XYZ file of C-alpha atoms in Angstrom:
709
model
C 238.830 33.961 -138.146
C 235.599 32.808 -139.837
C 232.409 32.633 -137.857
C 231.795 29.157 -136.434
C 228.349 27.828 -137.177
C 226.488 24.999 -135.518
C 224.865 22.882 -138.214
C 221.993 20.468 -137.708
C 221.705 17.149 -139.479
C 218.334 17.903 -141.047
C 219.187 21.463 -142.081
C 221.196 22.620 -145.043
C 221.419 26.186 -143.950
C 222.846 26.242 -140.431
C 221.930 29.905 -140.126
C 223.601 31.710 -137.280
C 221.708 33.949 -134.887
C 221.396 37.594 -135.817
C 222.486 39.239 -132.598
C 222.794 42.846 -133.737
C 219.642 44.804 -132.907
C 218.434 48.362 -132.557
C 217.669 49.784 -129.165
C 213.887 49.422 -129.185
C 212.955 50.321 -125.606
C 211.257 53.569 -126.589
C 210.011 52.370 -130.004
C 206.516 51.049 -130.683
C 205.423 48.944 -133.651
C 201.902 49.063 -135.074
C 201.207 46.546 -137.857
C 198.035 47.476 -139.680
C 196.085 45.218 -142.033
C 192.487 44.438 -142.923
C 193.239 40.743 -142.290
C 194.259 41.005 -138.637
C 192.023 38.413 -136.913
C 189.954 38.486 -140.105
C 190.668 35.722 -142.621
C 190.084 36.896 -146.169
C 193.123 35.738 -148.136
C 196.830 34.994 -147.979
C 197.804 38.106 -145.996
C 196.076 36.537 -142.999
C 198.567 33.657 -143.166
C 201.507 36.059 -143.443
C 200.515 38.070 -140.370
C 199.409 35.059 -138.324
C 202.599 33.055 -138.873
C 204.921 36.063 -138.458
C 203.299 37.253 -135.201
C 205.319 35.038 -132.854
C 208.683 36.151 -134.191
C 207.687 39.840 -134.181
C 206.243 39.598 -130.651
C 209.510 38.076 -129.437
C 211.455 40.992 -130.963
C 209.218 43.859 -129.781
C 207.644 42.387 -126.640
C 204.969 44.593 -125.077
C 205.504 47.281 -127.725
C 203.978 45.336 -130.634
C 200.347 45.938 -131.597
C 198.380 44.572 -134.533
C 195.583 46.816 -135.788
C 192.614 45.476 -137.739
C 188.836 45.690 -138.188
C 186.423 44.507 -135.509
C 184.404 41.561 -136.913
C 182.264 40.128 -134.147
C 182.077 36.577 -135.497
C 185.887 36.407 -135.669
C 186.444 38.048 -132.294
C 184.245 35.471 -130.559
C 186.469 32.616 -131.698
C 189.928 34.187 -132.082
C 190.365 37.100 -129.670
C 190.402 37.417 -125.884
C 189.282 40.973 -125.082
C 191.212 42.523 -122.172
C 192.080 45.945 -120.774
C 195.054 47.655 -122.469
C 198.305 46.977 -120.638
C 200.081 49.996 -122.107
C 198.965 53.147 -120.215
C 199.487 55.398 -123.253
C 197.434 53.087 -125.458
C 194.734 52.867 -122.772
C 194.408 56.658 -122.731
C 194.349 56.662 -126.537
C 191.562 54.091 -126.785
C 189.537 55.758 -124.020
C 189.804 59.127 -125.788
C 188.702 57.652 -129.130
C 185.780 55.795 -127.549
C 184.692 58.983 -125.819
C 184.750 60.749 -129.195
C 182.293 58.407 -130.897
C 184.441 55.429 -131.926
C 184.399 51.803 -130.881
C 187.910 50.486 -130.351
C 188.634 47.150 -128.677
C 191.832 45.716 -127.223
C 192.759 42.084 -126.670
C 195.059 39.167 -127.381
C 194.861 37.279 -130.648
C 194.745 33.594 -129.718
C 197.442 32.412 -132.090
C 201.071 31.416 -131.619
C 202.830 34.308 -129.866
C 199.534 35.751 -128.476
C 200.128 39.263 -129.885
C 198.123 42.277 -128.737
C 195.446 43.458 -131.171
C 193.618 46.761 -131.480
C 190.337 46.199 -133.320
C 188.386 49.130 -134.769
C 184.661 48.912 -135.522
C 184.490 50.725 -138.872
C 180.716 50.326 -139.131
C 180.158 52.241 -135.899
C 181.723 55.371 -137.424
C 180.020 55.077 -140.830
C 178.266 58.381 -140.053
C 181.578 60.101 -140.777
C 182.040 58.498 -144.213
C 180.821 61.423 -146.349
C 182.837 63.951 -144.358
C 185.992 61.866 -144.616
C 185.451 61.242 -148.330
C 185.196 64.993 -148.829
C 188.395 65.501 -146.851
C 190.120 62.826 -148.939
C 189.115 64.658 -152.111
C 190.330 67.997 -150.786
C 193.659 66.562 -149.639
C 194.480 64.031 -152.348
C 191.938 64.554 -155.166
C 190.862 60.916 -154.851
C 187.131 60.344 -155.215
C 185.589 57.118 -153.944
C 182.232 56.073 -155.522
C 179.347 55.371 -153.172
C 178.698 51.859 -154.522
C 182.194 50.452 -153.807
C 181.685 49.058 -150.331
C 185.220 47.711 -150.036
C 186.702 51.112 -150.865
C 184.294 52.769 -148.400
C 185.588 50.427 -145.698
C 189.147 51.366 -146.702
C 188.320 55.061 -146.215
C 186.823 54.481 -142.769
C 189.655 52.166 -141.716
C 192.315 54.572 -143.012
C 190.988 57.630 -141.176
C 190.498 55.640 -137.962
C 194.018 54.156 -137.994
C 195.527 57.592 -138.643
C 193.431 58.910 -135.737
C 194.724 56.079 -133.530
C 198.386 56.764 -134.362
C 198.008 60.522 -133.981
C 196.217 60.165 -130.655
C 198.879 57.743 -129.396
C 201.609 60.266 -130.212
C 199.605 63.041 -128.512
C 199.016 60.977 -125.345
C 202.709 60.094 -124.968
C 204.652 62.133 -122.434
C 207.930 61.789 -124.330
C 207.948 61.814 -128.147
C 207.789 58.107 -129.043
C 209.498 56.406 -131.953
C 206.476 54.893 -133.708
C 206.851 52.434 -136.573
C 203.681 51.690 -138.543
C 203.622 48.984 -141.198
C 200.606 49.008 -143.525
C 199.682 45.958 -145.604
C 197.933 46.363 -148.967
C 195.748 49.163 -150.323
C 192.911 48.534 -147.861
C 195.127 49.852 -145.061
C 197.180 52.269 -147.188
C 195.063 55.383 -146.680
C 196.088 55.508 -143.019
C 199.708 55.835 -144.139
C 198.883 58.658 -146.565
C 197.068 60.571 -143.815
C 199.967 60.098 -141.368
C 202.349 61.734 -143.829
C 199.892 64.479 -144.790
C 199.333 65.329 -141.118
C 203.109 65.182 -140.526
C 202.823 62.708 -137.668
C 206.093 61.519 -136.138
C 205.631 57.995 -137.476
C 208.073 55.832 -139.464
C 205.896 54.323 -142.185
C 206.254 51.124 -144.220
C 203.932 50.059 -147.031
C 203.945 46.403 -148.092
C 202.122 45.312 -151.207
C 201.540 41.573 -151.556
C 200.153 41.923 -155.097
C 199.360 45.019 -157.108
C 195.693 45.670 -157.801
C 196.230 46.410 -161.464
C 198.510 43.414 -161.967
C 195.886 40.984 -160.716
C 193.172 42.534 -162.886
C 195.345 42.613 -166.013
C 196.464 38.991 -165.666
C 192.876 37.866 -165.125
C 192.092 39.382 -168.536
C 194.544 37.135 -170.423
C 196.963 39.983 -171.178
C 200.605 39.335 -172.081
C 201.472 41.020 -168.805
C 205.190 40.656 -168.096
C 206.349 41.342 -171.657
C 204.369 44.595 -171.796
C 204.911 46.068 -168.332
C 206.567 49.188 -169.721
C 203.824 49.727 -172.298
C 200.720 49.896 -170.082
C 198.915 53.197 -169.657
C 198.234 52.538 -166.000
C 195.659 55.298 -165.530
C 193.644 54.154 -168.535
C 193.864 50.461 -167.622
C 192.699 51.151 -164.048
C 189.898 53.382 -165.302
C 188.712 50.808 -167.854
C 188.377 48.281 -165.034
C 186.603 50.763 -162.726
C 189.297 50.510 -160.043
C 190.969 53.879 -160.575
C 190.141 55.101 -157.074
C 191.572 51.918 -155.532
C 194.653 52.200 -157.709
C 195.150 55.815 -156.589
C 194.976 54.786 -152.913
C 197.542 52.050 -153.494
C 199.888 54.250 -155.500
C 199.645 57.115 -153.001
C 200.545 54.776 -150.132
C 203.533 53.411 -152.064
C 204.875 56.917 -152.758
C 204.205 58.378 -149.300
C 205.855 55.568 -147.321
C 209.330 55.999 -145.865
C 210.008 52.403 -146.930
C 208.179 50.547 -149.691
C 208.404 46.734 -149.755
C 207.019 43.863 -151.806
C 206.986 40.141 -151.121
C 209.063 38.986 -154.088
C 211.457 40.145 -156.768
C 208.917 39.568 -159.548
C 206.376 41.733 -157.705
C 209.062 44.370 -157.209
C 209.478 44.624 -160.993
C 205.710 44.794 -161.382
C 205.390 47.517 -158.730
C 208.144 49.604 -160.306
C 206.183 49.840 -163.569
C 202.608 49.931 -162.254
C 203.040 51.933 -159.025
C 205.975 53.962 -160.348
C 208.241 53.341 -157.351
C 211.008 50.814 -156.968
C 210.677 48.904 -153.680
C 213.364 49.613 -151.099
C 213.584 45.999 -149.986
C 211.944 42.662 -150.759
C 210.369 40.956 -147.731
C 209.634 37.318 -148.678
C 206.858 35.432 -146.899
C 207.825 32.675 -144.476
C 206.269 29.901 -142.427
C 206.603 28.588 -138.901
C 208.482 25.520 -140.007
C 208.009 23.803 -136.650
C 204.315 23.509 -137.444
C 204.982 21.554 -140.632
C 208.210 19.673 -140.019
C 207.358 16.502 -138.142
C 210.898 16.154 -136.791
C 212.394 13.050 -138.461
C 209.064 11.360 -139.040
C 208.026 13.154 -142.211
C 208.773 10.105 -144.384
C 206.576 7.955 -142.130
C 203.852 10.601 -142.215
C 204.056 10.583 -146.010
C 203.462 6.831 -146.072
C 200.530 7.086 -143.639
C 198.843 9.911 -145.526
C 199.480 8.205 -148.859
C 197.663 5.089 -147.650
C 194.591 7.211 -146.818
C 194.608 8.724 -150.303
C 194.931 5.207 -151.729
C 191.790 4.198 -149.850
C 189.889 7.051 -151.493
C 191.281 6.060 -154.903
C 190.145 2.446 -154.389
C 186.608 3.670 -153.895
C 186.640 6.303 -156.624
C 187.909 3.878 -159.267
C 185.942 0.803 -158.153
C 185.218 -1.454 -161.116
C 188.060 0.169 -163.070
C 190.884 -0.476 -160.633
C 193.106 -2.078 -163.276
C 196.304 -0.321 -162.222
C 198.837 -1.033 -159.503
C 198.414 1.381 -156.590
C 202.008 0.752 -155.522
C 203.110 2.227 -158.855
C 200.729 5.151 -158.596
C 201.908 8.755 -158.277
C 199.681 11.409 -156.709
C 200.002 14.932 -158.117
C 197.942 17.939 -157.078
C 197.266 21.610 -157.706
C 195.448 23.751 -155.131
C 194.413 27.351 -154.588
C 191.911 29.953 -155.734
C 189.948 28.975 -158.830
C 191.779 31.254 -161.262
C 192.059 28.994 -164.286
C 194.778 30.903 -166.162
C 196.497 32.788 -163.329
C 197.064 29.561 -161.362
C 198.242 27.683 -164.475
C 195.483 25.049 -164.527
C 195.227 25.516 -168.316
C 198.862 24.679 -169.041
C 198.827 21.882 -166.449
C 195.910 20.097 -168.113
C 197.549 20.364 -171.522
C 200.785 18.947 -170.086
C 198.842 16.062 -168.519
C 197.433 15.159 -171.925
C 200.945 15.078 -173.387
C 202.230 13.120 -170.392
C 199.446 10.567 -170.907
C 200.627 10.075 -174.499
C 204.275 9.625 -173.450
C 203.422 7.088 -170.748
C 201.263 5.085 -173.158
C 203.749 4.951 -176.078
C 206.566 4.040 -173.668
C 204.379 1.260 -172.143
C 204.977 2.635 -168.666
C 203.445 0.787 -165.731
C 203.193 4.058 -163.767
C 199.744 5.592 -163.257
C 199.446 9.301 -162.459
C 196.411 10.454 -160.486
C 196.072 14.237 -160.428
C 193.921 16.144 -157.942
C 192.570 19.625 -158.662
C 191.676 21.192 -155.290
C 189.990 24.426 -156.326
C 186.738 25.668 -154.751
C 183.905 26.285 -157.210
C 180.113 26.570 -157.064
C 178.506 23.186 -156.381
C 175.215 21.952 -154.956
C 176.220 18.570 -153.557
C 178.486 15.555 -153.793
C 178.370 13.480 -156.950
C 176.186 10.397 -156.305
C 178.549 8.113 -158.220
C 181.485 9.343 -156.123
C 179.663 8.690 -152.852
C 178.588 5.279 -154.129
C 182.224 4.404 -154.809
C 183.211 5.028 -151.207
C 180.193 3.022 -150.010
C 181.139 0.080 -152.267
C 184.720 0.184 -151.000
C 183.528 0.112 -147.405
C 181.146 -2.752 -148.170
C 183.973 -4.754 -149.746
C 186.120 -4.127 -146.682
C 183.334 -5.288 -144.359
C 182.806 -8.414 -146.472
C 186.501 -9.245 -146.384
C 186.536 -8.794 -142.595
C 183.502 -11.089 -142.192
C 185.047 -13.870 -144.297
C 188.365 -13.423 -142.496
C 186.713 -13.850 -139.097
C 184.880 -17.019 -140.239
C 188.077 -18.402 -141.740
C 190.058 -17.564 -138.609
C 187.540 -19.253 -136.327
C 187.655 -22.521 -138.310
C 191.450 -22.405 -138.383
C 191.554 -21.835 -134.632
C 189.214 -24.741 -133.910
C 191.193 -27.062 -136.180
C 194.499 -26.221 -134.543
C 192.914 -26.498 -131.095
C 192.253 -30.226 -131.612
C 195.760 -30.816 -132.926
C 194.922 -31.180 -136.626
C 196.139 -29.331 -139.678
C 193.188 -27.676 -141.393
C 191.708 -29.006 -144.604
C 192.040 -25.972 -146.830
C 189.238 -27.128 -149.127
C 186.810 -27.028 -146.196
C 187.898 -23.730 -144.716
C 185.576 -21.736 -147.009
C 182.047 -23.046 -147.465
C 179.420 -22.154 -150.066
C 178.069 -19.321 -147.968
C 181.494 -17.671 -147.896
C 181.801 -17.928 -151.671
C 178.297 -16.530 -152.081
C 179.132 -13.516 -149.930
C 182.328 -12.875 -151.909
C 180.616 -13.265 -155.302
C 177.940 -10.787 -154.312
C 180.623 -8.347 -153.249
C 182.442 -8.749 -156.588
C 179.212 -8.220 -158.550
C 178.613 -5.023 -156.565
C 181.899 -3.574 -157.887
C 180.734 -3.727 -161.498
C 179.921 -0.344 -163.008
C 178.586 0.632 -166.400
C 180.292 4.000 -166.573
C 183.778 5.401 -166.184
C 184.916 6.858 -162.834
C 183.770 10.484 -162.562
C 186.204 13.335 -163.142
C 184.435 15.695 -160.725
C 183.534 14.645 -157.185
C 180.649 17.167 -156.933
C 177.705 18.335 -158.996
C 178.786 21.619 -160.552
C 176.263 24.424 -160.819
C 177.844 25.646 -164.063
C 179.055 22.360 -165.512
C 178.789 23.381 -169.164
C 180.882 26.532 -168.724
C 183.388 25.324 -166.129
C 186.937 25.937 -167.461
C 188.525 22.783 -165.996
C 185.730 20.458 -167.121
C 185.646 22.013 -170.594
C 189.403 21.559 -170.915
C 189.102 17.927 -169.774
C 186.466 17.382 -172.468
C 188.786 18.892 -175.074
C 191.860 16.812 -174.177
C 189.776 13.658 -173.641
C 191.078 12.519 -170.257
C 187.956 10.781 -168.935
C 189.631 8.281 -166.554
C 189.345 5.437 -169.053
C 191.242 2.186 -168.543
C 193.610 2.976 -171.422
C 194.714 6.290 -169.911
C 197.777 6.345 -167.702
C 196.809 9.784 -166.363
C 193.634 10.094 -164.289
C 192.023 13.343 -163.149
C 189.989 14.031 -160.003
C 188.502 17.521 -159.685
C 187.576 18.248 -156.050
C 185.857 21.693 -156.178
C 185.901 22.221 -152.428
C 188.549 22.854 -149.795
C 189.623 19.700 -147.985
C 188.275 18.939 -144.519
C 188.763 16.112 -142.045
C 184.962 16.009 -141.610
C 184.221 15.373 -145.291
C 182.384 12.076 -145.975
C 184.276 11.762 -149.251
C 187.935 12.525 -148.596
C 188.239 13.036 -144.817
C 191.682 14.655 -144.731
C 193.004 18.061 -143.737
C 194.975 19.939 -146.372
C 198.284 19.398 -144.576
C 197.709 15.658 -144.297
C 196.686 15.470 -147.963
C 199.815 17.332 -149.121
C 202.018 14.972 -147.108
C 200.472 11.996 -148.878
C 201.096 13.301 -152.396
C 204.274 12.878 -154.409
C 204.405 16.196 -156.284
C 202.707 19.586 -156.108
C 202.287 21.340 -159.458
C 201.790 25.136 -159.469
C 202.562 26.513 -162.971
C 201.114 29.943 -162.130
C 201.227 32.881 -164.495
C 200.480 35.406 -161.746
C 201.611 34.484 -158.228
C 203.240 37.287 -156.205
C 204.550 34.778 -153.641
C 203.018 31.293 -153.562
C 202.372 29.669 -150.202
C 201.340 26.324 -151.708
C 204.793 25.337 -153.039
C 206.379 26.739 -149.859
C 204.163 24.482 -147.739
C 205.140 21.536 -149.932
C 208.821 22.307 -149.388
C 208.686 22.410 -145.599
C 206.772 19.110 -145.620
C 209.372 17.474 -147.850
C 207.187 17.252 -150.960
C 208.784 18.235 -154.303
C 206.969 20.887 -156.301
C 206.863 22.592 -159.675
C 206.711 26.384 -159.654
C 207.455 29.082 -162.245
C 209.847 31.969 -162.694
C 206.816 34.275 -162.594
C 205.978 33.349 -159.002
C 207.669 34.926 -156.012
C 208.536 31.526 -154.569
C 210.093 30.351 -157.831
C 212.231 33.494 -158.169
C 213.314 33.233 -154.535
C 214.423 29.628 -154.971
C 216.243 30.380 -158.224
C 218.225 33.099 -156.445
C 219.123 30.893 -153.484
C 219.701 27.478 -155.073
C 222.253 26.754 -157.785
C 220.351 23.707 -159.070
C 216.760 23.815 -157.733
C 215.613 20.610 -159.458
C 218.229 18.633 -157.511
C 216.349 19.593 -154.355
C 212.914 18.803 -155.755
C 212.130 22.424 -156.719
C 211.348 22.473 -160.437
C 211.195 25.996 -161.921
C 209.120 26.290 -165.094
C 210.058 29.095 -167.482
C 206.899 31.053 -168.272
C 208.583 34.425 -168.624
C 210.885 33.924 -171.583
C 209.133 31.025 -173.342
C 205.879 30.776 -175.221
C 202.928 28.781 -173.946
C 203.704 25.722 -176.074
C 207.376 25.687 -175.068
C 206.441 26.064 -171.388
C 203.938 23.248 -171.742
C 206.605 20.992 -173.260
C 208.991 21.847 -170.433
C 206.298 21.039 -167.845
C 205.584 17.744 -169.616
C 209.298 16.926 -169.503
C 209.429 17.647 -165.743
C 206.434 15.388 -165.139
C 207.736 12.578 -167.362
C 211.171 12.585 -165.732
C 209.535 12.519 -162.306
C 207.473 9.490 -163.354
C 210.675 7.665 -164.356
C 212.216 7.982 -160.892
C 212.413 4.890 -158.733
C 210.919 4.801 -155.266
C 214.368 5.154 -153.751
C 215.138 8.218 -155.842
C 211.898 9.842 -154.725
C 212.757 9.174 -151.062
C 216.168 10.819 -151.426
C 214.623 13.759 -153.262
C 212.067 14.253 -150.471
C 214.919 14.297 -147.937
C 216.671 16.991 -149.929
C 213.486 19.023 -150.288
C 212.802 18.882 -146.563
C 216.314 20.140 -145.815
C 215.393 23.423 -147.529
C 212.730 24.130 -144.909
C 215.001 26.402 -142.834
C 215.267 28.681 -145.841
C 211.513 29.402 -145.586
C 211.390 29.767 -141.812
C 210.390 33.137 -140.357
C 213.468 32.828 -138.130
C 215.456 33.565 -141.282
C 213.063 35.483 -143.562
C 211.902 37.649 -140.670
C 215.209 39.519 -140.826
C 214.090 41.188 -144.064
C 211.136 42.675 -142.153
C 213.521 43.687 -139.367
C 215.717 45.489 -141.894
C 212.696 47.290 -143.387
C 211.630 48.556 -139.950
C 215.141 49.687 -139.098
C 215.405 51.422 -142.455
C 212.134 53.265 -141.773
C 213.299 54.307 -138.278
C 216.530 55.663 -139.716
C 214.680 57.704 -142.345
C 211.996 59.050 -139.978
C 214.272 59.702 -136.969
C 217.730 60.503 -138.399
C 218.894 62.086 -135.145
C 218.506 58.769 -133.320
C 219.065 56.158 -136.014
C 221.702 56.424 -138.740
C 221.054 54.726 -142.060
C 223.823 53.718 -144.446
C 222.244 54.342 -147.872
C 224.077 51.413 -149.453
C 221.109 49.162 -150.200
C 221.263 45.457 -149.482
C 220.215 43.244 -152.304
C 216.717 41.821 -152.034
C 217.843 38.247 -151.694
C 221.610 38.415 -151.923
C 224.054 36.708 -149.665
C 224.198 33.061 -150.557
C 223.175 30.294 -152.892
C 222.765 26.648 -152.120
C 225.267 24.767 -154.252
C 224.452 21.866 -156.501
C 224.416 18.697 -154.369
C 227.577 16.626 -154.241
C 225.648 13.870 -155.973
C 223.928 14.268 -159.321
C 220.208 15.128 -159.107
C 218.072 12.008 -158.793
C 216.859 11.856 -162.366
C 217.374 8.697 -164.441
C 217.466 10.834 -167.565
C 220.811 12.347 -166.586
C 222.957 9.360 -165.744
C 222.567 5.744 -164.808
C 225.524 6.137 -162.483
C 224.205 9.113 -160.580
C 223.577 9.009 -156.870
C 221.182 7.513 -156.024
C 221.827 4.765 -158.563
C 218.930 3.684 -160.700
C 217.285 0.618 -159.199
C 216.137 -2.197 -161.405
C 213.529 -3.363 -158.921
C 211.997 -2.469 -155.607
C 213.470 -5.558 -153.936
C 217.027 -4.499 -154.732
C 216.681 -0.971 -153.411
C 217.678 -1.881 -149.859
C 220.965 -3.377 -151.091
C 222.353 0.113 -151.649
C 222.543 1.705 -148.223
C 221.368 5.303 -147.959
C 222.966 7.274 -145.158
C 220.798 10.314 -144.332
C 223.514 12.064 -142.320
C 226.176 11.473 -144.965
C 223.877 12.794 -147.673
C 223.126 15.878 -145.593
C 226.845 16.498 -145.060
C 227.407 16.394 -148.824
C 224.622 18.895 -149.474
C 225.349 21.296 -146.617
C 227.055 24.644 -147.123
C 227.980 27.617 -144.937
C 225.736 30.551 -145.652
C 226.581 34.222 -145.480
C 224.111 36.611 -143.920
C 222.430 38.892 -146.487
C 223.625 41.948 -144.555
C 224.346 42.982 -141.003
C 222.806 45.597 -138.777
C 225.246 46.713 -136.126
C 224.792 49.024 -133.181
C 227.773 51.022 -131.990
C 226.672 54.129 -130.133
C 224.086 54.905 -132.774
C 222.255 52.337 -134.823
C 223.710 51.769 -138.281
C 222.366 49.802 -141.219
C 224.958 48.237 -143.417
C 224.695 46.540 -146.784
C 228.028 44.775 -147.070
C 226.450 41.447 -148.009
C 228.338 39.496 -145.392
C 228.633 39.478 -141.666
C 232.039 37.815 -141.539
C 234.038 40.966 -140.705
C 231.908 41.716 -137.670
C 231.889 38.069 -136.726
C 235.667 37.948 -136.900
C 235.897 40.811 -134.449
C 233.690 38.918 -132.029
C 235.793 35.787 -132.254
């Protein structure tokens, strides 16, 4: 009998609960990363969002280990006495031996325990530990590399912590230690060298060498097998870092990466094939606004429209109701993030919209932080002019309303010709004159410190998109992260994303890609690539990604010009969609959010930990060596209705609408549409516990489920 699943209206997946678990009463999990309570990059988001799910699984036996940074601790951590008696003895012993180790709760969702180590306080041991590292591993760390020096201190201290914990335990504990990235990897190497009874996991979120090679405009993915990794690392003066990363990957009981594309990269560059892929998730509850996400889109879009009214004052010769907002966001890596190919595609899109006499205007935002010294004066003036126009309109409206009220009060219909006097017309004329400008709307909202050498601005100059009236594609470069306190565009990033129509992320190097994932859980379609972890993950799980608003650009098997043409085609087809088609597509996109929830993706981390326990403690945990596939188990089918693209069929569902007024005639049933798209999903694999713990890789949990039913 098949397993019965309870499906929700807004969810395609209907994932069943994963009841099978290991006996974890005597097991302890330490998760070690440089970004625990210390925001540096994307790993911080991974650990922060995953903490609640992991804390629920491990309870009081889950500890995050990171560096002590006083400024972060003041705002994020509540320091308390250790609740675990073994850990208390461990920390007391280390502090008595010349260390500074703190214990507390990280004030995030799940309130996990954190152990924070002050690496600077033990800097006096750096030379001795470097010498020991050379004697043990023949890895020499140069004195001038501060980040690598911190990695040495952090690695020796975390290994000390784990060894002391094992020594202070009365009964031999089952310790699982997961190390994230090369900065924490040395601790893993030392645990194995010292033969500590610790099950180790090493997770790389991006290889060091891969990031450096891609930044140098190398044809990376087509030459993975050809690189002389030692020479390439040495040429870039990161050989010692590369050795730390590679040693951690080879010493770990279980080696994981965050995506299939990074797994291929790691196999060639780190010379070990990952045991399992652990994709990054999100706490979907934070982003999904229940059933109000369409309303939130409309509200946020209106705020963006207000900014656009000010930015384009004097040149507002396009219909805002037929305006599409596109955006790209992330680190300012011009080629790695695909800003180069995106700008070229925008130029080609502008040509297509003009020759086809389209009434659609595309406004594209580039949200990438760069070096600036202040806001652009012309940009600030635009927002001031918009506000002045609004105030003028309100003043005239109040005067008009008062005269209308007085006329009706005496029982007379108003004389329209006398409702506005000369003073009102004078005020309005002055307001209109104030909107005249002698220049085109600025491309950049800030004054750039390196304007002449900025890659985005130089590319804009080359393709000639200067926000002129004839252009159907406008560009706004906002070289600063968004903030609700900004005087220019006072919106948080989440609110801004909700107000846009499409996120475009044509990255060349993107091990995972949180930006398109965040778009998905907020119901915003996005363009990704088959070289990003997110894009590969969606291609594996969805039969027809574009039908769900996930466009996958081929940058692996096509040349730059072909990829650019494909991106232009995606953008042009999106511009041809009606408003109704975009609404239905957003509904479909939002229904994929469960696929990116830690409640589902967290099971890959669970499997990695169980795999490590089985390898480190074979007498207690039995491991079936049949490996589960990295992302096997199910694929979303193509929707029952044809994808909402007018290029495919005029009789597709939703039908093409001739006008906005007729769109309501064709009733759209959200629940019916969800029923058409929904599919039962197999579990990737099942972990069962019968006497001893067993890992299985059968790809489906239906046999076990049948026994239960």
